[in-house]
Coordinates of C-alpha atoms in Angstrom, one line a residue:
X1 CA -20.0 18.2 -15.3
X2 CA -21.1 16.5 -12.9
X3 CA -19.3 15.7 -8.9
X4 CA -20.6 12.6 -7.1
X5 CA -20.2 12.4 -3.6
X6 CA -20.1 9.0 -1.9
X7 CA -21.7 9.5 1.5
X8 CA -21.3 7.2 4.8
X9 CA -23.0 7.2 7.7
X10 CA -20.1 8.5 9.9
X11 CA -18.4 12.0 10.4
X12 CA -16.1 11.3 7.3
X13 CA -19.1 10.8 5.1
X14 CA -20.8 14.4 6.3
X15 CA -16.9 15.8 5.6
X16 CA -17.2 14.6 2.5
X17 CA -20.5 16.1 1.7
X18 CA -19.4 19.0 3.0
X19 CA -16.4 19.2 0.7
X20 CA -18.6 17.6 -2.4
X21 CA -21.1 20.0 -2.6
X22 CA -18.3 23.3 -2.1
X23 CA -16.5 21.3 -4.9
X24 CA -19.7 21.6 -7.1
X25 CA -20.8 25.2 -6.5
X26 CA -16.8 26.2 -7.5
X27 CA -17.0 24.2 -10.5
X28 CA -20.7 25.4 -11.0
X29 CA -21.6 21.4 -11.4
X30 CA -24.4 19.2 -10.7
X31 CA -23.8 17.0 -7.9
X32 CA -24.9 13.0 -7.1
X33 CA -24.4 12.4 -3.9
X34 CA -24.8 8.7 -3.6
X35 CA -25.9 7.6 0.1
X36 CA -23.4 4.6 1.2
X37 CA -25.1 4.3 4.2
X38 CA -28.1 2.2 5.4
X39 CA -30.3 5.4 6.9
X40 CA -31.7 7.7 4.7
X41 CA -30.0 10.9 4.2
X42 CA -31.4 13.9 6.4
X43 CA -33.3 16.3 4.1
X44 CA -31.5 19.2 5.7
X45 CA -28.3 17.6 4.3
X46 CA -28.9 18.4 0.9
X47 CA -29.6 21.0 -0.6
X48 CA -33.4 21.0 -2.3
X49 CA -32.8 24.0 -4.7
X50 CA -30.2 23.7 -7.0
X51 CA -28.6 21.0 -9.1
X52 CA -28.4 18.0 -6.4
X53 CA -29.7 14.3 -6.6
X54 CA -29.5 11.9 -3.6
X55 CA -29.2 8.0 -4.7
X56 CA -29.8 5.8 -2.0
X57 CA -29.2 1.6 -1.6
X58 CA -31.8 -0.6 -0.9
X59 CA -30.3 -1.5 2.0
X60 CA -27.7 -4.5 3.1
X61 CA -28.6 -6.8 0.4
X62 CA -27.8 -4.6 -2.1
X63 CA -24.5 -4.7 -4.4
X64 CA -21.2 -3.6 -3.3
X65 CA -20.9 0.1 -2.3
X66 CA -17.9 0.2 -4.6
X67 CA -19.3 -1.2 -7.2
X68 CA -22.7 1.2 -6.8
X69 CA -20.1 4.0 -6.8
X70 CA -18.4 2.9 -9.9
X71 CA -21.7 2.1 -12.0
X72 CA -23.2 5.8 -11.3
X73 CA -19.8 7.0 -12.5
X74 CA -20.4 5.6 -15.6
X75 CA -23.8 6.1 -15.9
X76 CA -24.0 9.6 -14.8
X77 CA -21.0 10.7 -16.8
X78 CA -19.5 12.0 -13.4
X79 CA -16.1 14.1 -13.5
X80 CA -15.4 14.0 -10.2
X81 CA -15.8 11.4 -7.0
X82 CA -15.3 12.9 -3.3
X83 CA -14.9 10.9 -0.6
X84 CA -14.0 10.6 3.0
X85 CA -11.3 9.0 4.8
X86 CA -10.6 7.8 8.1
X87 CA -7.2 6.6 9.7
X88 CA -7.5 3.2 10.4
X89 CA -5.3 0.0 11.6
X90 CA -3.1 -2.5 10.1
X91 CA -5.2 -5.1 11.5
X92 CA -8.6 -3.0 10.4
X93 CA -7.4 -2.6 6.5
X94 CA -6.7 -6.4 6.4
X95 CA -10.0 -7.5 8.1
X96 CA -12.7 -5.3 6.5
X97 CA -10.8 -4.1 3.9
X98 CA -11.7 -0.5 2.5
X99 CA -14.5 1.5 0.5
X100 CA -12.5 4.6 0.0
X101 CA -9.2 2.7 -0.9
X102 CA -10.8 0.8 -3.5
X103 CA -12.7 3.7 -5.0
X104 CA -9.1 5.6 -4.5
X105 CA -7.6 2.8 -6.4
X106 CA -10.3 1.6 -9.0
X107 CA -12.0 5.3 -9.9
X108 CA -11.5 5.9 -13.2
X109 CA -12.3 9.7 -12.8
X110 CA -10.0 12.2 -9.9
X111 CA -11.2 11.4 -6.5
X112 CA -11.2 14.2 -4.0
X113 CA -10.0 13.0 -0.6
X114 CA -11.1 14.6 2.2
X115 CA -9.2 13.7 5.6
X116 CA -10.9 14.6 8.8
X117 CA -9.0 16.5 11.3
X118 CA -7.1 14.5 14.1
X119 CA -8.3 15.1 17.4
X120 CA -5.1 16.3 19.6
X121 CA -5.7 13.8 22.8
X122 CA -4.4 17.0 25.0
X123 CA -7.1 19.4 23.9
X124 CA -10.0 16.9 23.0

């Protein structure tokens, strides 16, 4: 069994990584960390021991992030996908699209969607 974690360079990506590593430990599964950010992942974020593989994109000119994740799912026999979600406005969705939404709809395997806790404006 293999768990693929799609990691962006955002708090949602970090939450997805933590949840994906925990999911893989619970399932005794291998982990593929798909770095969708433009910078390499810090070595301290992914455990060096164990069964974790990091796949980096080549940069902005690389293929569409959704296609990259879906290709990895097919190529590596992934059985679960972990992604981070954030709340977006209707205008934001219309103008920019959503990698997370597309992955939720197009993934051929079950998806664990990790939602960030909303900040209480009164508590900070």
